[in-house]
Short mmCIF file of C-alpha atoms in Angstrom, two decimals:
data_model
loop_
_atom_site.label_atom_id
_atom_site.label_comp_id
_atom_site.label_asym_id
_atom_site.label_seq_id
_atom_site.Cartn_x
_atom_site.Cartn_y
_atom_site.Cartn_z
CA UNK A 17 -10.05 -30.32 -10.58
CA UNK A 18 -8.66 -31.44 -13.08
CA UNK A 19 -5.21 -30.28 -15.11
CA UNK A 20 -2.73 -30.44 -17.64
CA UNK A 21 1.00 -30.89 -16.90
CA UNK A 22 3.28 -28.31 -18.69
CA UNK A 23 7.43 -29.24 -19.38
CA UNK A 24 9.26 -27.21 -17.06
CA UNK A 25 11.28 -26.08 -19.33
CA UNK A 26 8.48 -24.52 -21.69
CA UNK A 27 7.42 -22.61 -18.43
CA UNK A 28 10.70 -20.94 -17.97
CA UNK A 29 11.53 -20.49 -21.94
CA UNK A 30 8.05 -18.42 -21.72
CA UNK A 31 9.21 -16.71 -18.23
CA UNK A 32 12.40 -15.62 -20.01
CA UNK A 33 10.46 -14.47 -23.15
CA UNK A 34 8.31 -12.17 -20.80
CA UNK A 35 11.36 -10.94 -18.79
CA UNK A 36 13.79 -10.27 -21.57
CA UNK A 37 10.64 -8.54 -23.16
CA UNK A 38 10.38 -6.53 -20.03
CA UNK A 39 7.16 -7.64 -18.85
CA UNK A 40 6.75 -8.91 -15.36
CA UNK A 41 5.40 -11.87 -14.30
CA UNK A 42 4.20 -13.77 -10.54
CA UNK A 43 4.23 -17.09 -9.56
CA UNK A 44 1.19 -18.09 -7.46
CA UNK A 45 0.82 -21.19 -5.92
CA UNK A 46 -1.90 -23.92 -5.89
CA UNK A 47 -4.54 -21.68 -8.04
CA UNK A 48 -6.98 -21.55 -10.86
CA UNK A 49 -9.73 -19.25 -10.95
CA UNK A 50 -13.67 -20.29 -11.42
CA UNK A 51 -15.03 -16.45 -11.45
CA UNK A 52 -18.70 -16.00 -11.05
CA UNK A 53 -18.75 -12.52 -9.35
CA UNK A 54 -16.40 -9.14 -9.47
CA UNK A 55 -17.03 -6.22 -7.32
CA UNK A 56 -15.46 -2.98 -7.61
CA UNK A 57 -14.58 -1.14 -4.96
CA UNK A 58 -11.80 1.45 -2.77
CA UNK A 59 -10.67 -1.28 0.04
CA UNK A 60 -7.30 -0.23 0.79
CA UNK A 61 -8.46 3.86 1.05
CA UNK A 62 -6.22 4.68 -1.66
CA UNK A 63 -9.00 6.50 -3.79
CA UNK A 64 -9.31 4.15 -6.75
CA UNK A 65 -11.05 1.07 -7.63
CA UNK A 66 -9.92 -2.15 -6.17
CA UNK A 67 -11.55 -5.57 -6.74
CA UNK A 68 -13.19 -8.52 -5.25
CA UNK A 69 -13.35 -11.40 -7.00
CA UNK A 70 -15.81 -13.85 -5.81
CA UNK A 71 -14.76 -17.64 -7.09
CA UNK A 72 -16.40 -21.21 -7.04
CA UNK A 73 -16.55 -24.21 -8.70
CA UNK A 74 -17.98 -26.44 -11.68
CA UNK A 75 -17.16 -29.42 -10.12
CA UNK A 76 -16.22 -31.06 -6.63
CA UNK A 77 -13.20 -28.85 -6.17
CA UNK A 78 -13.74 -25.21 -4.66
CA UNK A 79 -12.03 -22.24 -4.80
CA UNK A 80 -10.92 -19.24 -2.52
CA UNK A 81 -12.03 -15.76 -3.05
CA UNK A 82 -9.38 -13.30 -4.10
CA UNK A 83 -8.77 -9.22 -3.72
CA UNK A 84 -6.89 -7.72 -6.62
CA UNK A 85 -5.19 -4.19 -5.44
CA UNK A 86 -5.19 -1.38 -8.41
CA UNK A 87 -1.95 0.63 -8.32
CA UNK A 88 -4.12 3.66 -9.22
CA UNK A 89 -3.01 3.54 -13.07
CA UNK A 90 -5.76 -0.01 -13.37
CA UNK A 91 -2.85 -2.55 -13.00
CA UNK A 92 -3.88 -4.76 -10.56
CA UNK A 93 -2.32 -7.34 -8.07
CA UNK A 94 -3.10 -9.89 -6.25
CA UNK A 95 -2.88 -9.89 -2.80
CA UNK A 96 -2.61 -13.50 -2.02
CA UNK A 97 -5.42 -13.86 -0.25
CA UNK A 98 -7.36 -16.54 -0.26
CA UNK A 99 -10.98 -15.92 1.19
CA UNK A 100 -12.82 -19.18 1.89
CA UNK A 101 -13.67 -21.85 4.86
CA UNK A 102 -13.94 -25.68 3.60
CA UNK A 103 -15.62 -25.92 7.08
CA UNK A 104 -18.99 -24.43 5.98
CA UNK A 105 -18.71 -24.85 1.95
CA UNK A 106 -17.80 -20.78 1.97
CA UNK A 107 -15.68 -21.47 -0.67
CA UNK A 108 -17.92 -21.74 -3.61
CA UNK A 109 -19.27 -18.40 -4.27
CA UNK A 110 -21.58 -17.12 -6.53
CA UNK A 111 -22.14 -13.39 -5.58
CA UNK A 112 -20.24 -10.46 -3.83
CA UNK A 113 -21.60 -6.96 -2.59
CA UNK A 114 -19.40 -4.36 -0.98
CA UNK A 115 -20.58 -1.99 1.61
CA UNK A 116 -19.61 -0.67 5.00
CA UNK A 117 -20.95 -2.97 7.23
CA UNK A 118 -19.54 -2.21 10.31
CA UNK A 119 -19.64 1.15 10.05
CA UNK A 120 -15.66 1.65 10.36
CA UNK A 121 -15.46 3.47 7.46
CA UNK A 122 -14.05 0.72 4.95
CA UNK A 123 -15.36 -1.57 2.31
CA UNK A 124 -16.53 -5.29 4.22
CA UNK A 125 -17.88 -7.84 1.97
CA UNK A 126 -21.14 -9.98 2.30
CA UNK A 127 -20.66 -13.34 -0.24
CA UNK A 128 -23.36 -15.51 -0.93
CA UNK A 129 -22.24 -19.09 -1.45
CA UNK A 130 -24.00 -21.93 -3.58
CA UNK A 131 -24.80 -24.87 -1.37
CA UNK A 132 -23.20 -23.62 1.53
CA UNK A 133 -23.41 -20.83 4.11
CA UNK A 134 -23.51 -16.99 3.28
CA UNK A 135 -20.45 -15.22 4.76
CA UNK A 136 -19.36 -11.74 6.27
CA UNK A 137 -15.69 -10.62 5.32
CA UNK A 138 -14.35 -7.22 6.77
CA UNK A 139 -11.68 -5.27 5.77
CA UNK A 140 -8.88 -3.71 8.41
CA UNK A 141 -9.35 -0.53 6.00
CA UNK A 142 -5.79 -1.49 4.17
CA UNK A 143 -7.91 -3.97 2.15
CA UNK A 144 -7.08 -6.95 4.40
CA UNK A 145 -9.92 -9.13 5.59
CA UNK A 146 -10.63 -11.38 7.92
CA UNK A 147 -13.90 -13.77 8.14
CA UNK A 148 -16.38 -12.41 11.09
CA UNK A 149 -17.17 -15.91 11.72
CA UNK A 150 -20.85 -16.09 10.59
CA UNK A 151 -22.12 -18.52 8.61
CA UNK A 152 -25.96 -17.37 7.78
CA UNK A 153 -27.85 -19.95 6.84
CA UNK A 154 -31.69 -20.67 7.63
CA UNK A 155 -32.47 -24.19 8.03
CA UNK A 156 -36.31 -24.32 7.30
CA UNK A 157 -37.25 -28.07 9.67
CA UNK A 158 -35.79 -31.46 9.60
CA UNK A 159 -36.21 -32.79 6.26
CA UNK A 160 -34.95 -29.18 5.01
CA UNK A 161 -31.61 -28.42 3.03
CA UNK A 162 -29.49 -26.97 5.71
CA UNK A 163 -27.66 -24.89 2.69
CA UNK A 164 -28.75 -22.32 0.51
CA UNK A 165 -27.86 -21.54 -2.89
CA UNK A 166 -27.61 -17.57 -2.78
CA UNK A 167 -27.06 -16.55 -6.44
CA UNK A 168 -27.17 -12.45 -6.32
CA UNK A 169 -26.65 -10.33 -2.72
CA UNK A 170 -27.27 -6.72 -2.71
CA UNK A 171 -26.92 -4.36 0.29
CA UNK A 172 -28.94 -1.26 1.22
CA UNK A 173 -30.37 0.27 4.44
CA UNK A 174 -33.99 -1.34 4.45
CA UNK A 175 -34.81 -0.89 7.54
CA UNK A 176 -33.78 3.19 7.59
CA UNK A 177 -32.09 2.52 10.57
CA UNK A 178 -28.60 4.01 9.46
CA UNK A 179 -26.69 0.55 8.45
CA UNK A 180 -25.96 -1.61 5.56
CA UNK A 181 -28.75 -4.95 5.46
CA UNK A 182 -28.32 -7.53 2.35
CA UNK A 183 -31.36 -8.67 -0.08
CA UNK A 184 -30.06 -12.38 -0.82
CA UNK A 185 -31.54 -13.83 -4.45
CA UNK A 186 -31.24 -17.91 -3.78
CA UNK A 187 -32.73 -20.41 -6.61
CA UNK A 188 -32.76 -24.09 -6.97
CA UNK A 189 -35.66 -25.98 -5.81
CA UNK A 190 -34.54 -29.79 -4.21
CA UNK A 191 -36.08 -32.52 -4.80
CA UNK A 192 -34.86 -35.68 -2.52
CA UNK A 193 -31.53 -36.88 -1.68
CA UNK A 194 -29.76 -36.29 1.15
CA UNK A 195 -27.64 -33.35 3.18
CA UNK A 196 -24.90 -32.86 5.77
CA UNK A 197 -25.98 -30.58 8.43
CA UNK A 198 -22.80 -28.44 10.40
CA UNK A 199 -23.00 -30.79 13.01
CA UNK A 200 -22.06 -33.33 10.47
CA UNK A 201 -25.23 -35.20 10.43
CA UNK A 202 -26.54 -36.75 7.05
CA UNK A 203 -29.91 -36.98 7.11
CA UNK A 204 -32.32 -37.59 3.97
CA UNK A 205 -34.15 -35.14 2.40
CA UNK A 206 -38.03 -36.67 1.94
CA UNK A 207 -39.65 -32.98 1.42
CA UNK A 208 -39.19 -31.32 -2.06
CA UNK A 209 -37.45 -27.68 -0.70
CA UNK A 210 -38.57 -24.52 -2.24
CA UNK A 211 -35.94 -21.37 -2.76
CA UNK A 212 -37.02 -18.40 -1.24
CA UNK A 213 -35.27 -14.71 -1.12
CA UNK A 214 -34.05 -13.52 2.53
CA UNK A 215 -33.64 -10.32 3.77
CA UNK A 216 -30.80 -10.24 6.80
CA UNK A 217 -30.84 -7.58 9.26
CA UNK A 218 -27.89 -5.39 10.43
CA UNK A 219 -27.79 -5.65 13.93
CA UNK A 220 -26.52 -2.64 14.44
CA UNK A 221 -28.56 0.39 14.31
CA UNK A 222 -32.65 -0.12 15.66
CA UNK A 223 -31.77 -3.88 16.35
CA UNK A 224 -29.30 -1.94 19.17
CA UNK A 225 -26.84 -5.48 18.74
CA UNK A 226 -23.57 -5.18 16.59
CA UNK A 227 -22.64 -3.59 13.31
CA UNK A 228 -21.79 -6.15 10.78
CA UNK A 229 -23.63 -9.08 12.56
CA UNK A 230 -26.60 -9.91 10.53
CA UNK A 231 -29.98 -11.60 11.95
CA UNK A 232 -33.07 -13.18 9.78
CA UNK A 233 -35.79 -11.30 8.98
CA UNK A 234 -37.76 -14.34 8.95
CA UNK A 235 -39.18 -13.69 6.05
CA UNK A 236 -40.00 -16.48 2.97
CA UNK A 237 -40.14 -14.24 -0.44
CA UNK A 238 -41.16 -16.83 -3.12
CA UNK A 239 -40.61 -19.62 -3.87
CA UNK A 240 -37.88 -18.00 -6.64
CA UNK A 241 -35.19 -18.81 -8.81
CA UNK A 242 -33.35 -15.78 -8.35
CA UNK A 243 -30.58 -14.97 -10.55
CA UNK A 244 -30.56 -11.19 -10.11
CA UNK A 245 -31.69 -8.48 -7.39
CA UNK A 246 -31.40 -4.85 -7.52
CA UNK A 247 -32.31 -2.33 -4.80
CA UNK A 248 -33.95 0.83 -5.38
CA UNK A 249 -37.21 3.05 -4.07
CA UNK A 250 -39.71 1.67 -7.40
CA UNK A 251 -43.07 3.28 -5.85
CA UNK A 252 -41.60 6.81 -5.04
CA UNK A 253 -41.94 6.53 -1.05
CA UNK A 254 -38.50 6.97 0.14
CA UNK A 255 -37.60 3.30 1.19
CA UNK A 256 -35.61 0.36 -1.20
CA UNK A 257 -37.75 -1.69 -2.94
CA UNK A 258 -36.43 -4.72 -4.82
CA UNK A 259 -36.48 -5.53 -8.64
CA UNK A 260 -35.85 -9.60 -8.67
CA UNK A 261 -34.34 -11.27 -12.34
CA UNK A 262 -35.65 -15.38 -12.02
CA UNK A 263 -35.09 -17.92 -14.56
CA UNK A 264 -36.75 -21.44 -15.22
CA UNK A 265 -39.94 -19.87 -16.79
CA UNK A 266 -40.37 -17.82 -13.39
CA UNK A 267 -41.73 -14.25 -13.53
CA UNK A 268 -39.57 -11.41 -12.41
CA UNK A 269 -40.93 -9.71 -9.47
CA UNK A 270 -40.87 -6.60 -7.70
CA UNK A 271 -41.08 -7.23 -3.65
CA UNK A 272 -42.31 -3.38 -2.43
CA UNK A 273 -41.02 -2.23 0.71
CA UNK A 274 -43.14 -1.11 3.71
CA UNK A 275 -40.07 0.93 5.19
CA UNK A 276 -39.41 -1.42 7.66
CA UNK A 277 -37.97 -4.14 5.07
CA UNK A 278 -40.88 -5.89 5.48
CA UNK A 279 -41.22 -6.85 1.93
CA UNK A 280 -44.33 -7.67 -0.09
CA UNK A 281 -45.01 -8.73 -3.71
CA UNK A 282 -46.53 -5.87 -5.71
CA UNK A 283 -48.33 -8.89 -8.31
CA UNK A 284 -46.47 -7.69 -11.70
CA UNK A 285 -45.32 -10.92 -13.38
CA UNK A 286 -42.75 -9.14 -15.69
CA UNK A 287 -41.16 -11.50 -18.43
CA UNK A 288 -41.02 -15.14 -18.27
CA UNK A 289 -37.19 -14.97 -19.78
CA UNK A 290 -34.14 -16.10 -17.67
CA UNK A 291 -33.03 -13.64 -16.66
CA UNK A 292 -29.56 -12.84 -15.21
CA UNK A 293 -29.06 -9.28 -14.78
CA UNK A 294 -31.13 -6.38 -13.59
CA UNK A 295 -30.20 -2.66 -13.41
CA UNK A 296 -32.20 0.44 -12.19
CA UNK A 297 -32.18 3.70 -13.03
CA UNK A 298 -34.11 6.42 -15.14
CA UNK A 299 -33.69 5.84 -18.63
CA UNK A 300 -36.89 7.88 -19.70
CA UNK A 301 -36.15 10.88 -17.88
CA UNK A 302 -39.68 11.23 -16.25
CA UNK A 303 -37.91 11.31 -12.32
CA UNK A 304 -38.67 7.52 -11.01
CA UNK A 305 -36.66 4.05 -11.58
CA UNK A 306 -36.92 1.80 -14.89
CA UNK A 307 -35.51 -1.31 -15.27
CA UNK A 308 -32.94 -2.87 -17.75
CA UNK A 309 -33.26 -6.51 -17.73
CA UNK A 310 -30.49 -8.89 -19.06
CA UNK A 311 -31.67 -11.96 -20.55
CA UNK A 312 -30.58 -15.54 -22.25
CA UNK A 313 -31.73 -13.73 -25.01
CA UNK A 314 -33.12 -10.73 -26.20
CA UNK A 315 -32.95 -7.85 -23.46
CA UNK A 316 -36.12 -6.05 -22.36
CA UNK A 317 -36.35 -2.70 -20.93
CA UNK A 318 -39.57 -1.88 -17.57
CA UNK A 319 -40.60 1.47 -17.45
CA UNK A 320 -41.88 3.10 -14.50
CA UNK A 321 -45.48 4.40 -14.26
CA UNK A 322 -44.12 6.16 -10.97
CA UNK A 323 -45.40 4.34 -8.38
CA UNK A 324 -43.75 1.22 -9.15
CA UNK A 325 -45.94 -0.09 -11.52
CA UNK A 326 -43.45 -1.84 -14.13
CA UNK A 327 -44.69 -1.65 -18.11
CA UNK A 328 -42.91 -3.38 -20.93
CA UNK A 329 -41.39 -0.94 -23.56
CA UNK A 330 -41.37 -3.20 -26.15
CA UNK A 331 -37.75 -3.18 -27.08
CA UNK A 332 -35.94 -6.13 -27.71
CA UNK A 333 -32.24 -5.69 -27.27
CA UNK A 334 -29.50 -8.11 -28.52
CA UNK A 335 -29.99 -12.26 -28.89
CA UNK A 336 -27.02 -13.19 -26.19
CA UNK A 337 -26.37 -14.55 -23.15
CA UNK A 338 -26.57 -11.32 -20.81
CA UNK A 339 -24.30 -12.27 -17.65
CA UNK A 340 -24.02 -8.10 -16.37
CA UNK A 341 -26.08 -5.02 -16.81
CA UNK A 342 -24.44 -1.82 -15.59
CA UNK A 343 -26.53 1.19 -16.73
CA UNK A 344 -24.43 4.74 -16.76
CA UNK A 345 -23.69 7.98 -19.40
CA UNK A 346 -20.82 6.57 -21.08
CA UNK A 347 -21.64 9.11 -24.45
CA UNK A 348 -21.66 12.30 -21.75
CA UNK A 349 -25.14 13.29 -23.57
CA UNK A 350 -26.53 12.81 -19.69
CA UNK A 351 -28.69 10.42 -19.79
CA UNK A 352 -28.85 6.44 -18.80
CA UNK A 353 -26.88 4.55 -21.51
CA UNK A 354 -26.62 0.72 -21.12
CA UNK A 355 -23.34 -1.53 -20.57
CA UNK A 356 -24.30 -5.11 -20.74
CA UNK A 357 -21.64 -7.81 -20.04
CA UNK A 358 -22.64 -10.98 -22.82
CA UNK A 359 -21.10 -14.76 -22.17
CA UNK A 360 -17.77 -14.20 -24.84
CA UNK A 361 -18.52 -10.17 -25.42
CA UNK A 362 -19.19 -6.86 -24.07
CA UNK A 363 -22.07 -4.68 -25.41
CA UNK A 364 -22.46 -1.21 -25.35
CA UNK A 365 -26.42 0.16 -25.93
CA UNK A 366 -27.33 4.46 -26.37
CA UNK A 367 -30.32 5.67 -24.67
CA UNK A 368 -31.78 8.53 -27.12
CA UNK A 369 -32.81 9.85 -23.74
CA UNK A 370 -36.43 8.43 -23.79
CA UNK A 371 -35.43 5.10 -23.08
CA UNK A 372 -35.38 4.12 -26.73
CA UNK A 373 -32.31 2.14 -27.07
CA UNK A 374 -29.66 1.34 -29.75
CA UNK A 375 -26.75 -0.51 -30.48
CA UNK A 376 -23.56 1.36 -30.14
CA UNK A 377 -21.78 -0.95 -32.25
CA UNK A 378 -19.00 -1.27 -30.41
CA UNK A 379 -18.44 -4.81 -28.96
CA UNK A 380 -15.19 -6.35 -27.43
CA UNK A 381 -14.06 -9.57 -27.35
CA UNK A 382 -14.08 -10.89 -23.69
CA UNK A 383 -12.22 -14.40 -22.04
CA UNK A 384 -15.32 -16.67 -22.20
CA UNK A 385 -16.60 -15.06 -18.73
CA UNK A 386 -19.30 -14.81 -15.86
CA UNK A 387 -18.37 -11.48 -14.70
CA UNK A 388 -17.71 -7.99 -15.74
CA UNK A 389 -17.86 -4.75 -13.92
CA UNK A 390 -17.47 -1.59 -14.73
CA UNK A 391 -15.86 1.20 -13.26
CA UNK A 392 -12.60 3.77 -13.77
CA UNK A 393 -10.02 1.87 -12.85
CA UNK A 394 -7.18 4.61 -14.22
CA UNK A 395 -8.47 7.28 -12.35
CA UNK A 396 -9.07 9.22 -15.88
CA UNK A 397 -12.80 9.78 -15.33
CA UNK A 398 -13.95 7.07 -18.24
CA UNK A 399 -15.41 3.86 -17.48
CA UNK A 400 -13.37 0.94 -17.72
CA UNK A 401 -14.30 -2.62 -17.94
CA UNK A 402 -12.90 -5.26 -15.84
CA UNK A 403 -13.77 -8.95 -16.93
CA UNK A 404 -13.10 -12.20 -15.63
CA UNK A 405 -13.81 -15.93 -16.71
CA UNK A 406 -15.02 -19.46 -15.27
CA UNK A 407 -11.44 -20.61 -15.92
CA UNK A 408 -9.53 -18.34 -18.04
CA UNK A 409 -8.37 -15.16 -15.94
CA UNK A 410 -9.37 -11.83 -15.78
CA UNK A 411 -8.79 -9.05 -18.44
CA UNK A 412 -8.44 -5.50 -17.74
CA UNK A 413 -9.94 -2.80 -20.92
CA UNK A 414 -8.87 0.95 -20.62
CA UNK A 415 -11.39 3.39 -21.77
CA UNK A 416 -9.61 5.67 -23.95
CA UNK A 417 -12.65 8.08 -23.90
CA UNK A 418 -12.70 8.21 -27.99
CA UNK A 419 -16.47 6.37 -27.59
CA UNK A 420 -16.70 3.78 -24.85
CA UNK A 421 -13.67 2.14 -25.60
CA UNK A 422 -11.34 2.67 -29.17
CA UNK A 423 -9.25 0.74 -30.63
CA UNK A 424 -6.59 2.13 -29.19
CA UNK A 425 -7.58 1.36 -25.49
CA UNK A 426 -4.93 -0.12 -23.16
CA UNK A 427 -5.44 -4.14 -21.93
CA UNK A 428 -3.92 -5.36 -19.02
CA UNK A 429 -5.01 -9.16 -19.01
CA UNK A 430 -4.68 -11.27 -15.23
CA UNK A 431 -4.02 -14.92 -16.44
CA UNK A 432 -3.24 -18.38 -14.74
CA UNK A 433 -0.85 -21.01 -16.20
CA UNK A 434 -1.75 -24.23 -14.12
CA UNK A 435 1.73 -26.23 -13.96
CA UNK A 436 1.85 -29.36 -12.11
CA UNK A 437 0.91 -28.27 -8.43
CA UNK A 438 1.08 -24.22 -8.89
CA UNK A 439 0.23 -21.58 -10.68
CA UNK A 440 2.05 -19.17 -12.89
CA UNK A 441 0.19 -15.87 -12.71
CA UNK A 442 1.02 -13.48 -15.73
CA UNK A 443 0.41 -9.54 -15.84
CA UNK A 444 0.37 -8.27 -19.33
CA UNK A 445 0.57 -4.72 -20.78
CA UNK A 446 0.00 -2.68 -23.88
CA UNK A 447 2.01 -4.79 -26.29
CA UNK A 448 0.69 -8.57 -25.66
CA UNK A 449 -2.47 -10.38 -25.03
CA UNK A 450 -1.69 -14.22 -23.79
CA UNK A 451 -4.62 -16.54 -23.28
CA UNK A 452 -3.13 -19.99 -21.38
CA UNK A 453 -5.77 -22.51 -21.66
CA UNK A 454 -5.77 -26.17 -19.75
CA UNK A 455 -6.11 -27.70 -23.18
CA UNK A 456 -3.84 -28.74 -26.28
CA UNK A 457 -2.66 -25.99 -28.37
CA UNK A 458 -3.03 -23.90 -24.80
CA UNK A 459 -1.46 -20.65 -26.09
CA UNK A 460 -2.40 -18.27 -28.23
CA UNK A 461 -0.92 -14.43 -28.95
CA UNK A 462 -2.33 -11.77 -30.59
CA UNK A 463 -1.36 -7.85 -30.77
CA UNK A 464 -3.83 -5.66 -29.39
CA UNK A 465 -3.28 -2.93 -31.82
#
């Protein structure tokens, strides 16, 4: 990857700003983020939201995963750990989901990697984790890829057998070339290889092996370009079907479950958009699952016939590139109101409680980002927003619960200074906002009141 040396002595003049200012600052080494994924979640057991931040690359170079710890007041630190295996190409991921997948009762993490093998992570419960040394992969013959490139994971109990089993969206279709298998075997690829959606298996529970392995289903849902999956029971009949968000002119799809997670496509070609994002919940109020779609574009919203039978409301919401739907009452009016996480912004849309949506009006200025969750990091019973970038760091917006967010909402911004060989990691409070960029004129300051 490539960088931009900084003078020394700039780095400490700025470290002596920050600490004469009373603001605290970290050195990391050997680090610059490439965010494509953030989960929220408790893994240390201390009650609030932590998060996993699930890294990659742009170029050659990979990255580790990292866990950021929330002090309870949504500060958060970083651990120093560094979640990734150059053996198996781990370290270029594109998708977290957190669940308990050993049944321990902590947060574990399943990661879907791009080009590489999926991976299991699990958590000692103090929101430590070690890798449980699969690499799940399904090599489809010899002239297949022996990689996949899983862009969206999402966990549920499929099967109803009382554990946690992952839905993996993977997209790309190859076309020639050549691949390294993990023996270390190039081979060339004559066959043009079609991306399909798996469906892994606990083996705990029915499968009577152990919690937090995972085994193939076997099964071949597509070909796709999955960019987005989202679990939830579409036709009314008590099992988790799947909503999938393709791009490259593809139709989304909804796969139906038969209860077993034996999944089958219900026909509904729904939008030929890219799309990115996909939430589910009941925006209309009639009892069953609707879908909010993000697009590179205008967003659409699906409503639910109630047995799964998807119709297009005719909305057209926004013009942006939608990275993150979250759908949740943020006016307290109860019903389903619509955050939606845009390329350099974040979007906030009211449900009138029909499903009819509108702009709130209220968008904030995001690092130029991938990911954005949503969640209440400050324990204050408002969702807060936690955003992070390809290259840029992560930022950190306090709802102040006057609207979504007001003016006067607290930002903690998480930001990397590359300097020679390491890292200068910078944790920034109420008074500041500091963007370091790896290009000329690389800092800029603004008040955030």
């Amino acid at each position: 990857m490539k960088s931009r040396r900084i003078p020394f002595a700039l780095v400490m003049s700025v470290a002596l700003l920050l600490a004469c200012s009373g603001i605290d600052f970290l050195v990391r080494g050997m680090w610059y983020p490439t965010s494509f994924a953030v989960t929220l979640g408790d893994v240390d057991g201390d009650g609030d939201f932590d998060a996993f931040v699930a890294n990659g690359h742009t170029d050659d170079t990979g990255e580790d995963n990292t866990i950021w710890l929330n002090d309870g007041t949504g500060h958060f630190a970083d651990t120093g750990q560094r979640l990734g295996d150059p053996c198996c190409n781990s370290n270029d991921s594109r998708a977290v989901s957190l669940g308990d997948l050993d049944s321990d009762g902590d947060l574990d993490a399943f990661v879907g990697n791009y080009n590489g093998y999926n991976a299991v992570w699990l958590n000692d419960g103090k929101g430590n984790f070690v890798s449980s040394g699969q690499t799940l992969i399904r090599e489809q013959g010899a002239n297949s890829w022996p990689a996949m490139n899983s862009i969206a994971v999402a966990l549920g109990d499929l099967d109803a057998d009382g554990d946690l089993d992952a839905f993996v969206g993977n997209c790309c279709r190859v076309t020639g070339g050549s691949a390294t298998d993990r023996q270390g075997v190039t081979r060339p690829l004559n066959l043009v290889v079609e991306p399909y959606d798996t469906v892994w298996l606990n083996d705990g529970g029915a499968q009577g092996g152990t919690l937090g392995d995972f085994g193939d289903s076997g099964q071949f849902l597509g070909p796709t370009e999955t960019q987005a999956v989202a679990l939830g029971d579409l036709d009314g009949d008590g099992d988790l079907d799947v909503f999938v968000g393709n791009n490259k002119d593809q139709a989304n799809r909804v796969w139906m479950n038969d209860g077993t997670a034996q999944f089958s496509d219900s026909g509904q070609e729904l939008g030929h958009t890219d799309s990115y994002a996909v939430a589910l919940g009941d925006v209309d109020g009639d009892g069953d699952l609707d879908a909010f779609v993000g697009n590179y574009g205008a967003n659409k919203v699906w409503l639910n016939d109630g047995d799964g039978t998807l119709t297009n409301s005719g909305q057209s919401l926004g013009s942006a590139a939608t990275e993150v739907v979250a759908l949740k009452d943020l006016d307290g009016d109860g019903d389903l109101d619509a955050f939606v996480g845009n390329s350099t912004s974040v979007e906030f849309w009211w449900n009138d409680g029909r499903g009819k949506f509108s702009d709130g009006g209220q968008h904030l200025e995001v690092l130029e980002n991938h990911v954005v969750a949503l969640g209440d990091v400050d324990g204050d019973g408002a969702p807060d927003v936690f955003a992070g970038s390809f290259d840029q760091g992560y930022q950190v917006w306090h709802n102040d619960g006057v609207g979504p967010f007001g003016q006067d909402s607290r930002r903690q911004t998480i930001l990397y200074w590359l300097v020679g060989g390491s890292v200068v990691a910078l944790g920034l409070g109420v008074l500041l906002l500091v963007v370091f960029r790896q290009r000329p004129h690389n800092q800029r300051m603004k008040p955030t009141r």
